[in-house]
PDB file of C-alpha atoms in Angstrom:
ATOM      1  CA  ILE A   1       9.132  -4.345  48.801  1.00 35.00           C
ATOM      2  CA  PHE A   2       5.983  -2.326  48.267  1.00 33.00           C
ATOM      3  CA  LEU A   3       7.876   0.365  46.356  1.00 39.00           C
ATOM      4  CA  GLY A   4       9.568  -2.242  44.199  1.00 38.00           C
ATOM      5  CA  GLU A   5       6.279  -3.857  43.298  1.00 35.00           C
ATOM      6  CA  THR A   6       4.792  -0.464  42.485  1.00 36.00           C
ATOM      7  CA  ALA A   7       7.693   0.435  40.228  1.00 38.00           C
ATOM      8  CA  HIS A   8       7.386  -2.897  38.427  1.00 39.00           C
ATOM      9  CA  SER A   9       3.650  -2.365  38.017  1.00 41.00           C
ATOM     10  CA  LEU A  10       4.189   1.104  36.604  1.00 41.00           C
ATOM     11  CA  LYS A  11       6.823  -0.142  34.186  1.00 42.00           C
ATOM     12  CA  LYS A  12       4.522  -2.839  32.873  1.00 45.00           C
ATOM     13  CA  GLY A  13       1.597  -0.472  32.724  1.00 43.00           C
ATOM     14  CA  ILE A  14       2.909   2.362  30.580  1.00 46.00           C
ATOM     15  CA  GLY A  15       0.809   1.569  27.540  1.00 47.00           C
ATOM     16  CA  GLY A  16       2.059  -2.011  27.440  1.00 50.00           C
ATOM     17  CA  ILE A  17       5.738  -1.104  27.551  1.00 57.00           C
ATOM     18  CA  GLY A  18       7.791  -3.103  25.060  1.00 75.00           C
ATOM     19  CA  MET A  19       4.712  -3.827  22.941  1.00 89.00           C
ATOM     20  CA  ARG A  20       4.945  -3.098  19.204  1.00 95.00           C
ATOM     21  CA  PHE A  21       2.524  -3.699  16.378  1.00 97.00           C
ATOM     22  CA  VAL A  22       3.843  -5.959  13.625  1.00 98.00           C
ATOM     23  CA  TYR A  23       2.462  -7.171  10.324  1.00 98.00           C
ATOM     24  CA  PRO A  24       0.600 -10.510   9.956  1.00 98.00           C
ATOM     25  CA  LYS A  25       2.359 -13.566  11.437  1.00 97.00           C
ATOM     26  CA  GLY A  26       4.820 -11.275  13.201  1.00 97.00           C
ATOM     27  CA  ILE A  27       6.526  -9.972  10.058  1.00 98.00           C
ATOM     28  CA  ARG A  28       8.187  -6.645  10.788  1.00 97.00           C
ATOM     29  CA  LYS A  29       8.260  -4.855   7.399  1.00 98.00           C
ATOM     30  CA  ALA A  30       6.089  -4.510   4.289  1.00 98.00           C
ATOM     31  CA  LEU A  31       6.967  -3.904   0.640  1.00 99.00           C
ATOM     32  CA  THR A  32       4.487  -2.792  -2.002  1.00 99.00           C
ATOM     33  CA  PHE A  33       4.482  -1.450  -5.560  1.00 98.00           C
ATOM     34  CA  SER A  34       2.176   0.981  -7.369  1.00 98.00           C
ATOM     35  CA  TYR A  35       2.194   1.336 -11.160  1.00 98.00           C
ATOM     36  CA  ASP A  36      -0.007   3.557 -13.293  1.00 98.00           C
ATOM     37  CA  ASP A  37      -1.699   3.735 -16.706  1.00 98.00           C
ATOM     38  CA  GLY A  38      -2.030   0.054 -17.700  1.00 98.00           C
ATOM     39  CA  GLN A  39       0.131  -0.002 -20.793  1.00 98.00           C
ATOM     40  CA  ASN A  40       1.172  -3.337 -22.279  1.00 97.00           C
ATOM     41  CA  PHE A  41       4.517  -3.288 -20.432  1.00 98.00           C
ATOM     42  CA  ASP A  42       2.531  -4.091 -17.286  1.00 98.00           C
ATOM     43  CA  ARG A  43       2.550  -7.699 -18.485  1.00 98.00           C
ATOM     44  CA  ARG A  44       6.280  -8.042 -17.981  1.00 98.00           C
ATOM     45  CA  LEU A  45       6.306  -6.078 -14.718  1.00 98.00           C
ATOM     46  CA  ALA A  46       3.417  -8.021 -13.187  1.00 98.00           C
ATOM     47  CA  GLU A  47       5.115 -11.310 -14.129  1.00 98.00           C
ATOM     48  CA  LEU A  48       8.451 -10.128 -12.729  1.00 98.00           C
ATOM     49  CA  LEU A  49       6.860  -9.353  -9.367  1.00 98.00           C
ATOM     50  CA  ARG A  50       4.955 -12.655  -9.282  1.00 98.00           C
ATOM     51  CA  ASN A  51       8.116 -14.609 -10.050  1.00 98.00           C
ATOM     52  CA  HIS A  52       9.788 -12.960  -7.050  1.00 98.00           C
ATOM     53  CA  GLY A  53       6.872 -13.635  -4.686  1.00 98.00           C
ATOM     54  CA  MET A  54       5.904  -9.962  -4.631  1.00 98.00           C
ATOM     55  CA  LYS A  55       2.618  -8.111  -5.035  1.00 98.00           C
ATOM     56  CA  GLY A  56       1.739  -4.769  -6.537  1.00 97.00           C
ATOM     57  CA  THR A  57      -1.172  -2.514  -7.321  1.00 98.00           C
ATOM     58  CA  PHE A  58      -1.857  -1.476 -10.905  1.00 98.00           C
ATOM     59  CA  HIS A  59      -3.892   1.693 -11.410  1.00 98.00           C
ATOM     60  CA  LEU A  60      -5.867   1.571 -14.650  1.00 98.00           C
ATOM     61  CA  ASN A  61      -7.832   4.010 -16.796  1.00 98.00           C
ATOM     62  CA  SER A  62     -10.880   1.983 -17.758  1.00 98.00           C
ATOM     63  CA  GLY A  63     -11.647   4.278 -20.705  1.00 98.00           C
ATOM     64  CA  LYS A  64      -8.317   3.354 -22.311  1.00 98.00           C
ATOM     65  CA  LEU A  65      -8.450  -0.417 -21.967  1.00 98.00           C
ATOM     66  CA  GLY A  66      -7.447  -2.025 -25.266  1.00 98.00           C
ATOM     67  CA  LEU A  67      -6.607   1.351 -26.827  1.00 97.00           C
ATOM     68  CA  VAL A  68      -3.802   1.596 -29.390  1.00 97.00           C
ATOM     69  CA  ARG A  69      -2.582   5.159 -29.880  1.00 93.00           C
ATOM     70  CA  GLY A  70       0.716   5.485 -31.683  1.00 93.00           C
ATOM     71  CA  ASP A  71       3.322   3.729 -29.554  1.00 92.00           C
ATOM     72  CA  GLU A  72       0.890   3.547 -26.613  1.00 95.00           C
ATOM     73  CA  VAL A  73      -0.767   0.149 -26.318  1.00 97.00           C
ATOM     74  CA  PHE A  74      -3.007  -0.480 -23.331  1.00 98.00           C
ATOM     75  CA  VAL A  75      -3.926  -3.798 -21.727  1.00 98.00           C
ATOM     76  CA  GLY A  76      -7.369  -4.952 -22.885  1.00 98.00           C
ATOM     77  CA  ALA A  77     -10.305  -5.620 -20.596  1.00 98.00           C
ATOM     78  CA  GLU A  78     -10.296  -9.296 -21.548  1.00 97.00           C
ATOM     79  CA  GLU A  79      -6.663  -9.612 -20.421  1.00 97.00           C
ATOM     80  CA  ILE A  80      -6.938  -8.047 -16.974  1.00 98.00           C
ATOM     81  CA  GLN A  81      -7.672 -11.209 -15.017  1.00 97.00           C
ATOM     82  CA  GLU A  82      -4.626 -12.949 -16.476  1.00 98.00           C
ATOM     83  CA  VAL A  83      -2.174 -10.028 -16.606  1.00 98.00           C
ATOM     84  CA  TYR A  84      -2.816  -8.865 -13.036  1.00 98.00           C
ATOM     85  CA  ALA A  85      -3.349 -12.255 -11.397  1.00 98.00           C
ATOM     86  CA  GLY A  86      -2.157 -12.091  -7.791  1.00 98.00           C
ATOM     87  CA  HIS A  87      -2.016  -8.303  -7.841  1.00 98.00           C
ATOM     88  CA  GLU A  88      -4.522  -5.534  -7.087  1.00 98.00           C
ATOM     89  CA  VAL A  89      -6.366  -3.539  -9.748  1.00 98.00           C
ATOM     90  CA  ALA A  90      -7.205   0.032  -8.733  1.00 98.00           C
ATOM     91  CA  CYS A  91      -8.520   3.295 -10.172  1.00 98.00           C
ATOM     92  CA  HIS A  92      -6.641   6.021 -12.016  1.00 98.00           C
ATOM     93  CA  GLY A  93      -9.635   7.798 -13.572  1.00 98.00           C
ATOM     94  CA  VAL A  94     -11.637   6.762 -16.632  1.00 98.00           C
ATOM     95  CA  GLN A  95      -9.687   9.015 -18.996  1.00 98.00           C
ATOM     96  CA  HIS A  96      -6.728  10.089 -16.820  1.00 98.00           C
ATOM     97  CA  ARG A  97      -8.130  13.602 -16.420  1.00 98.00           C
ATOM     98  CA  ASN A  98      -6.610  16.250 -14.151  1.00 98.00           C
ATOM     99  CA  LEU A  99      -9.187  16.140 -11.358  1.00 98.00           C
ATOM    100  CA  PRO A 100      -8.643  19.573  -9.724  1.00 98.00           C
ATOM    101  CA  THR A 101      -9.312  21.417 -13.011  1.00 98.00           C
ATOM    102  CA  ILE A 102     -12.626  19.775 -13.932  1.00 98.00           C
ATOM    103  CA  THR A 103     -16.037  20.223 -12.331  1.00 98.00           C
ATOM    104  CA  GLY A 104     -17.123  18.274  -9.279  1.00 98.00           C
ATOM    105  CA  GLN A 105     -19.668  16.378 -11.368  1.00 98.00           C
ATOM    106  CA  GLN A 106     -17.012  15.404 -13.897  1.00 98.00           C
ATOM    107  CA  ALA A 107     -14.680  14.302 -11.097  1.00 98.00           C
ATOM    108  CA  VAL A 108     -17.438  12.090  -9.696  1.00 98.00           C
ATOM    109  CA  LEU A 109     -17.920  10.448 -13.086  1.00 98.00           C
ATOM    110  CA  GLU A 110     -14.166  10.052 -13.622  1.00 98.00           C
ATOM    111  CA  ILE A 111     -13.778   8.138 -10.346  1.00 98.00           C
ATOM    112  CA  GLN A 112     -17.125   6.382  -9.970  1.00 98.00           C
ATOM    113  CA  GLU A 113     -17.277   5.117 -13.544  1.00 98.00           C
ATOM    114  CA  ASP A 114     -13.718   3.884 -13.307  1.00 98.00           C
ATOM    115  CA  ARG A 115     -14.624   1.895 -10.186  1.00 98.00           C
ATOM    116  CA  ARG A 116     -17.771   0.513 -11.793  1.00 98.00           C
ATOM    117  CA  ARG A 117     -16.068  -0.672 -14.984  1.00 98.00           C
ATOM    118  CA  LEU A 118     -13.084  -2.198 -13.207  1.00 98.00           C
ATOM    119  CA  GLU A 119     -15.340  -3.993 -10.715  1.00 98.00           C
ATOM    120  CA  GLU A 120     -17.376  -5.448 -13.572  1.00 98.00           C
ATOM    121  CA  ILE A 121     -14.192  -6.795 -15.121  1.00 97.00           C
ATOM    122  CA  THR A 122     -12.500  -8.091 -11.969  1.00 97.00           C
ATOM    123  CA  GLY A 123     -15.610  -9.278 -10.132  1.00 97.00           C
ATOM    124  CA  GLY A 124     -14.388  -7.720  -6.879  1.00 96.00           C
ATOM    125  CA  LEU A 125     -14.341  -4.434  -5.007  1.00 98.00           C
ATOM    126  CA  VAL A 126     -12.029  -1.744  -6.387  1.00 98.00           C
ATOM    127  CA  GLN A 127     -11.293   0.642  -3.528  1.00 98.00           C
ATOM    128  CA  GLY A 128      -7.861   2.091  -4.268  1.00 98.00           C
ATOM    129  CA  MET A 129      -6.725   4.941  -6.466  1.00 98.00           C
ATOM    130  CA  SER A 130      -3.773   7.030  -7.563  1.00 98.00           C
ATOM    131  CA  TYR A 131      -4.200  10.664  -8.603  1.00 98.00           C
ATOM    132  CA  ALA A 132      -3.725  11.281 -12.328  1.00 98.00           C
ATOM    133  CA  PHE A 133      -0.665  13.517 -12.822  1.00 98.00           C
ATOM    134  CA  GLY A 134      -0.305  13.396  -9.026  1.00 98.00           C
ATOM    135  CA  ASN A 135      -2.728  16.326  -8.778  1.00 98.00           C
ATOM    136  CA  TYR A 136      -5.434  16.587  -6.125  1.00 98.00           C
ATOM    137  CA  ASN A 137      -6.900  18.902  -3.500  1.00 98.00           C
ATOM    138  CA  GLN A 138      -9.108  18.539  -0.449  1.00 98.00           C
ATOM    139  CA  GLU A 139     -12.300  18.634  -2.526  1.00 98.00           C
ATOM    140  CA  ILE A 140     -11.050  15.757  -4.684  1.00 98.00           C
ATOM    141  CA  ILE A 141     -10.211  13.802  -1.537  1.00 98.00           C
ATOM    142  CA  ARG A 142     -13.736  14.439  -0.213  1.00 98.00           C
ATOM    143  CA  ILE A 143     -15.298  13.281  -3.488  1.00 98.00           C
ATOM    144  CA  ALA A 144     -13.123  10.164  -3.727  1.00 98.00           C
ATOM    145  CA  LYS A 145     -13.894   9.122  -0.140  1.00 98.00           C
ATOM    146  CA  SER A 146     -17.618   9.629  -0.730  1.00 98.00           C
ATOM    147  CA  LEU A 147     -17.375   7.235  -3.688  1.00 98.00           C
ATOM    148  CA  GLY A 148     -15.833   4.433  -1.627  1.00 98.00           C
ATOM    149  CA  ILE A 149     -12.146   5.055  -2.281  1.00 98.00           C
ATOM    150  CA  LYS A 150     -10.119   3.952   0.752  1.00 98.00           C
ATOM    151  CA  TYR A 151      -6.680   5.240  -0.208  1.00 98.00           C
ATOM    152  CA  SER A 152      -5.007   7.198  -2.988  1.00 98.00           C
ATOM    153  CA  ARG A 153      -1.352   7.562  -3.895  1.00 98.00           C
ATOM    154  CA  THR A 154       0.434  10.826  -4.602  1.00 98.00           C
ATOM    155  CA  VAL A 155       3.735  11.309  -6.457  1.00 98.00           C
ATOM    156  CA  ASN A 156       5.509  12.976  -3.528  1.00 98.00           C
ATOM    157  CA  ASP A 157       8.459  10.776  -2.581  1.00 98.00           C
ATOM    158  CA  THR A 158       9.339  10.697   1.111  1.00 98.00           C
ATOM    159  CA  CYS A 159      12.437   8.481   0.838  1.00 98.00           C
ATOM    160  CA  GLY A 160      11.229   7.148   4.196  1.00 97.00           C
ATOM    161  CA  PHE A 161       9.397   4.122   5.512  1.00 98.00           C
ATOM    162  CA  PHE A 162       6.663   5.363   7.837  1.00 97.00           C
ATOM    163  CA  PRO A 163       3.092   4.349   6.943  1.00 98.00           C
ATOM    164  CA  PRO A 164       0.986   7.359   5.919  1.00 98.00           C
ATOM    165  CA  SER A 165      -0.852   9.452   8.483  1.00 97.00           C
ATOM    166  CA  ASP A 166      -3.673   9.848   5.924  1.00 98.00           C
ATOM    167  CA  PHE A 167      -4.164   7.092   3.365  1.00 98.00           C
ATOM    168  CA  MET A 168      -5.939   9.517   1.025  1.00 98.00           C
ATOM    169  CA  GLU A 169      -2.575  11.265   0.730  1.00 98.00           C
ATOM    170  CA  TRP A 170      -0.360   8.215   0.616  1.00 98.00           C
ATOM    171  CA  HIS A 171       3.070   9.567  -0.230  1.00 98.00           C
ATOM    172  CA  PRO A 172       5.298   6.789  -1.615  1.00 98.00           C
ATOM    173  CA  THR A 173       8.834   6.026  -0.563  1.00 98.00           C
ATOM    174  CA  CYS A 174      10.227   6.600  -4.035  1.00 98.00           C
ATOM    175  CA  HIS A 175       9.815   6.465  -7.770  1.00 98.00           C
ATOM    176  CA  HIS A 176      11.922   3.640  -9.179  1.00 98.00           C
ATOM    177  CA  ASN A 177      14.333   6.234 -10.636  1.00 97.00           C
ATOM    178  CA  ASN A 178      14.862   7.886  -7.240  1.00 98.00           C
ATOM    179  CA  HIS A 179      17.729   5.950  -5.611  1.00 98.00           C
ATOM    180  CA  LEU A 180      15.699   2.725  -5.547  1.00 98.00           C
ATOM    181  CA  LEU A 181      18.538   0.311  -4.834  1.00 98.00           C
ATOM    182  CA  GLU A 182      20.087   2.513  -2.153  1.00 98.00           C
ATOM    183  CA  LEU A 183      16.730   2.894  -0.415  1.00 98.00           C
ATOM    184  CA  GLY A 184      16.240  -0.854  -0.687  1.00 98.00           C
ATOM    185  CA  ASP A 185      19.487  -1.373   1.214  1.00 98.00           C
ATOM    186  CA  LYS A 186      18.325   1.052   3.915  1.00 98.00           C
ATOM    187  CA  PHE A 187      14.976  -0.729   4.156  1.00 98.00           C
ATOM    188  CA  LEU A 188      16.641  -4.076   4.681  1.00 98.00           C
ATOM    189  CA  GLU A 189      18.362  -2.565   7.722  1.00 97.00           C
ATOM    190  CA  VAL A 190      15.538  -0.223   8.767  1.00 97.00           C
ATOM    191  CA  ALA A 191      15.938   1.231  12.248  1.00 92.00           C
ATOM    192  CA  GLY A 192      14.051  -0.294  15.148  1.00 89.00           C
ATOM    193  CA  PHE A 193      12.159   2.885  15.937  1.00 90.00           C
ATOM    194  CA  TYR A 194      10.043   2.385  12.805  1.00 93.00           C
ATOM    195  CA  GLU A 195       6.759   0.715  13.715  1.00 96.00           C
ATOM    196  CA  LEU A 196       5.082  -1.038  10.780  1.00 98.00           C
ATOM    197  CA  PRO A 197       7.688   0.233   8.287  1.00 98.00           C
ATOM    198  CA  VAL A 198       6.665   0.063   4.639  1.00 98.00           C
ATOM    199  CA  MET A 199       8.622   0.623   1.446  1.00 98.00           C
ATOM    200  CA  TYR A 200       6.347   1.874  -1.320  1.00 98.00           C
ATOM    201  CA  VAL A 201       7.717   1.987  -4.890  1.00 98.00           C
ATOM    202  CA  TRP A 202       5.834   3.668  -7.747  1.00 98.00           C
ATOM    203  CA  GLY A 203       6.183   4.467 -11.423  1.00 98.00           C
ATOM    204  CA  HIS A 204       4.993   3.477 -14.895  1.00 98.00           C
ATOM    205  CA  SER A 205       5.971   0.248 -16.613  1.00 98.00           C
ATOM    206  CA  PHE A 206       6.313   2.114 -19.912  1.00 98.00           C
ATOM    207  CA  GLU A 207       9.368   3.840 -18.445  1.00 98.00           C
ATOM    208  CA  PHE A 208      11.119   0.470 -18.601  1.00 98.00           C
ATOM    209  CA  GLY A 209       9.501  -0.652 -21.829  1.00 95.00           C
ATOM    210  CA  ARG A 210      10.234   2.391 -23.933  1.00 93.00           C
ATOM    211  CA  SER A 211      13.875   2.562 -22.857  1.00 94.00           C
ATOM    212  CA  GLY A 212      14.321  -1.187 -22.993  1.00 96.00           C
ATOM    213  CA  ASP A 213      16.160  -0.979 -19.669  1.00 97.00           C
ATOM    214  CA  TRP A 214      14.580  -3.118 -16.949  1.00 98.00           C
ATOM    215  CA  SER A 215      17.804  -3.482 -14.997  1.00 98.00           C
ATOM    216  CA  VAL A 216      16.892  -1.311 -12.001  1.00 98.00           C
ATOM    217  CA  ILE A 217      13.588  -2.981 -11.197  1.00 98.00           C
ATOM    218  CA  GLU A 218      15.034  -6.438 -11.894  1.00 98.00           C
ATOM    219  CA  ALA A 219      17.982  -5.782  -9.590  1.00 98.00           C
ATOM    220  CA  PHE A 220      15.652  -4.446  -6.913  1.00 98.00           C
ATOM    221  CA  ALA A 221      13.375  -7.489  -7.149  1.00 98.00           C
ATOM    222  CA  ASP A 222      16.394  -9.803  -6.855  1.00 98.00           C
ATOM    223  CA  LYS A 223      17.692  -7.855  -3.846  1.00 98.00           C
ATOM    224  CA  MET A 224      14.406  -7.770  -1.937  1.00 98.00           C
ATOM    225  CA  ALA A 225      12.926 -11.191  -2.719  1.00 98.00           C
ATOM    226  CA  GLY A 226      12.570 -14.063  -0.283  1.00 98.00           C
ATOM    227  CA  LYS A 227      13.052 -12.117   2.956  1.00 98.00           C
ATOM    228  CA  GLU A 228      11.354 -13.705   5.961  1.00 97.00           C
ATOM    229  CA  ASP A 229      10.943 -10.319   7.658  1.00 97.00           C
ATOM    230  CA  ILE A 230       9.141  -8.660   4.704  1.00 98.00           C
ATOM    231  CA  TRP A 231       5.420  -8.912   3.981  1.00 98.00           C
ATOM    232  CA  TYR A 232       4.907  -8.645   0.209  1.00 98.00           C
ATOM    233  CA  ALA A 233       1.491  -7.025  -0.071  1.00 98.00           C
ATOM    234  CA  THR A 234      -0.779  -4.965  -2.270  1.00 98.00           C
ATOM    235  CA  ASN A 235      -1.592  -1.363  -1.440  1.00 98.00           C
ATOM    236  CA  LEU A 236      -5.076  -2.359  -0.257  1.00 98.00           C
ATOM    237  CA  GLU A 237      -3.761  -5.142   1.982  1.00 98.00           C
ATOM    238  CA  ILE A 238      -1.459  -2.685   3.733  1.00 98.00           C
ATOM    239  CA  TYR A 239      -4.247  -0.105   4.029  1.00 98.00           C
ATOM    240  CA  THR A 240      -6.585  -2.714   5.528  1.00 98.00           C
ATOM    241  CA  TYR A 241      -4.066  -3.955   8.069  1.00 98.00           C
ATOM    242  CA  VAL A 242      -2.724  -0.583   9.218  1.00 98.00           C
ATOM    243  CA  SER A 243      -6.273   0.786   9.441  1.00 98.00           C
ATOM    244  CA  ALA A 244      -7.194  -2.164  11.666  1.00 98.00           C
ATOM    245  CA  VAL A 245      -4.183  -1.471  13.882  1.00 98.00           C
ATOM    246  CA  ARG A 246      -5.320   2.119  14.304  1.00 98.00           C
ATOM    247  CA  GLN A 247      -8.751   0.979  15.502  1.00 98.00           C
ATOM    248  CA  GLN A 248      -7.494  -1.190  18.361  1.00 98.00           C
ATOM    249  CA  GLU A 249      -8.837  -0.386  21.828  1.00 98.00           C
ATOM    250  CA  PHE A 250      -6.920  -0.660  25.101  1.00 96.00           C
ATOM    251  CA  SER A 251      -7.586  -0.744  28.818  1.00 95.00           C
ATOM    252  CA  THR A 252      -6.413   2.274  30.799  1.00 94.00           C
ATOM    253  CA  ASP A 253      -3.172   0.518  31.778  1.00 91.00           C
ATOM    254  CA  GLY A 254      -2.498  -0.411  28.148  1.00 91.00           C
ATOM    255  CA  LEU A 255      -2.201  -4.117  28.932  1.00 92.00           C
ATOM    256  CA  THR A 256      -5.516  -5.432  27.616  1.00 95.00           C
ATOM    257  CA  MET A 257      -6.386  -5.052  23.950  1.00 96.00           C
ATOM    258  CA  TYR A 258      -9.724  -5.396  22.170  1.00 98.00           C
ATOM    259  CA  ASN A 259      -9.850  -5.912  18.403  1.00 98.00           C
ATOM    260  CA  PRO A 260     -13.107  -4.475  17.015  1.00 98.00           C
ATOM    261  CA  THR A 261     -12.120  -5.055  13.372  1.00 98.00           C
ATOM    262  CA  ALA A 262     -12.687  -7.931  10.969  1.00 98.00           C
ATOM    263  CA  VAL A 263      -8.996  -8.906  10.700  1.00 97.00           C
ATOM    264  CA  SER A 264      -6.448 -10.322  13.124  1.00 98.00           C
ATOM    265  CA  VAL A 265      -3.855  -7.892  14.459  1.00 98.00           C
ATOM    266  CA  TRP A 266      -0.427  -9.022  15.634  1.00 98.00           C
ATOM    267  CA  VAL A 267       1.642  -7.541  18.454  1.00 97.00           C
ATOM    268  CA  LYS A 268       5.182  -8.223  19.616  1.00 95.00           C
ATOM    269  CA  THR A 269       5.707  -7.992  23.363  1.00 90.00           C
ATOM    270  CA  GLU A 270       8.725  -8.426  25.601  1.00 85.00           C
ATOM    271  CA  ASP A 271       7.575 -12.013  26.125  1.00 84.00           C
ATOM    272  CA  GLY A 272       6.663 -13.063  22.595  1.00 92.00           C
ATOM    273  CA  LEU A 273       4.258 -12.742  19.664  1.00 95.00           C
ATOM    274  CA  LEU A 274       0.488 -12.462  20.056  1.00 96.00           C
ATOM    275  CA  GLU A 275      -2.348 -12.643  17.563  1.00 97.00           C
ATOM    276  CA  VAL A 276      -5.472 -10.750  18.621  1.00 98.00           C
ATOM    277  CA  LYS A 277      -8.271 -12.086  16.468  1.00 98.00           C
ATOM    278  CA  SER A 278     -11.355 -10.274  15.241  1.00 98.00           C
ATOM    279  CA  GLY A 279     -13.664  -9.488  18.152  1.00 98.00           C
ATOM    280  CA  GLU A 280     -11.176 -10.785  20.717  1.00 98.00           C
ATOM    281  CA  THR A 281     -10.107  -9.182  23.979  1.00 98.00           C
ATOM    282  CA  LYS A 282      -6.656 -10.295  25.093  1.00 95.00           C
ATOM    283  CA  TYR A 283      -4.238  -9.473  27.886  1.00 94.00           C
ATOM    284  CA  ILE A 284      -0.960  -8.500  26.209  1.00 91.00           C
ATOM    285  CA  GLY A 285       1.119  -7.806  29.313  1.00 83.00           C
ATOM    286  CA  GLU A 286       2.621 -11.275  29.089  1.00 57.00           C
ATOM    287  CA  VAL A 287       2.287 -14.370  26.947  1.00 46.00           C
TER     288      VAL A 287
END
């Protein structure tokens, strides 16, 4: 009997065996979008996502707002609140400059001024970014973090669904031209070993607008909409939640969890679903 009890205790005590982190309200998966440059085709894309109950992040160049340059027409500052309602506005550099090839001082201005202008327009904090041309290095990461940037997207498709190990090098799942529908099918049936799986789609709305072909993104939105097991979130919402998960503290047996962050974190155990609220210590061995 003693040995049996010990074995049971050990099983329950291996880091909270059977416990898995999940997204808010117990949702298993997350889907997010990331679109660059702020051209007028963002209007249609932002509306398409809203109509399907989805959220995205739109990375803008504040120095180009309202600019008309040949066939390039950019969303104006006065339109941002309406065009991107329900979505996140994030940085892409004031003038879309290639950050690794300019001076550190210029890189600071390119990022900091972009944040400042976009915050003035939106009235909120702008803490996300995507690297212009997808180009960056460790010095650019250091500068961006020092200026309050929490995450930044690359253009390096993973075709996978793991959350990033480093949010300052957030590699997306895929560009919308890179097997989007096939990857969507895989995401709908994502394997159980993925913890906090996320599908991250990126691109430029002008790629649809200039060709006149919106069929891929429309088909994807139709396919992925209305799923009870998908959290439709902005880039920043996913960053905030996953970062909170990574700050959780546990007792030595893994069965008691303390949440030192400002947001609730949800865990799925063998016995049910638990919400661990901000500042709360909770036994997660059983419900």
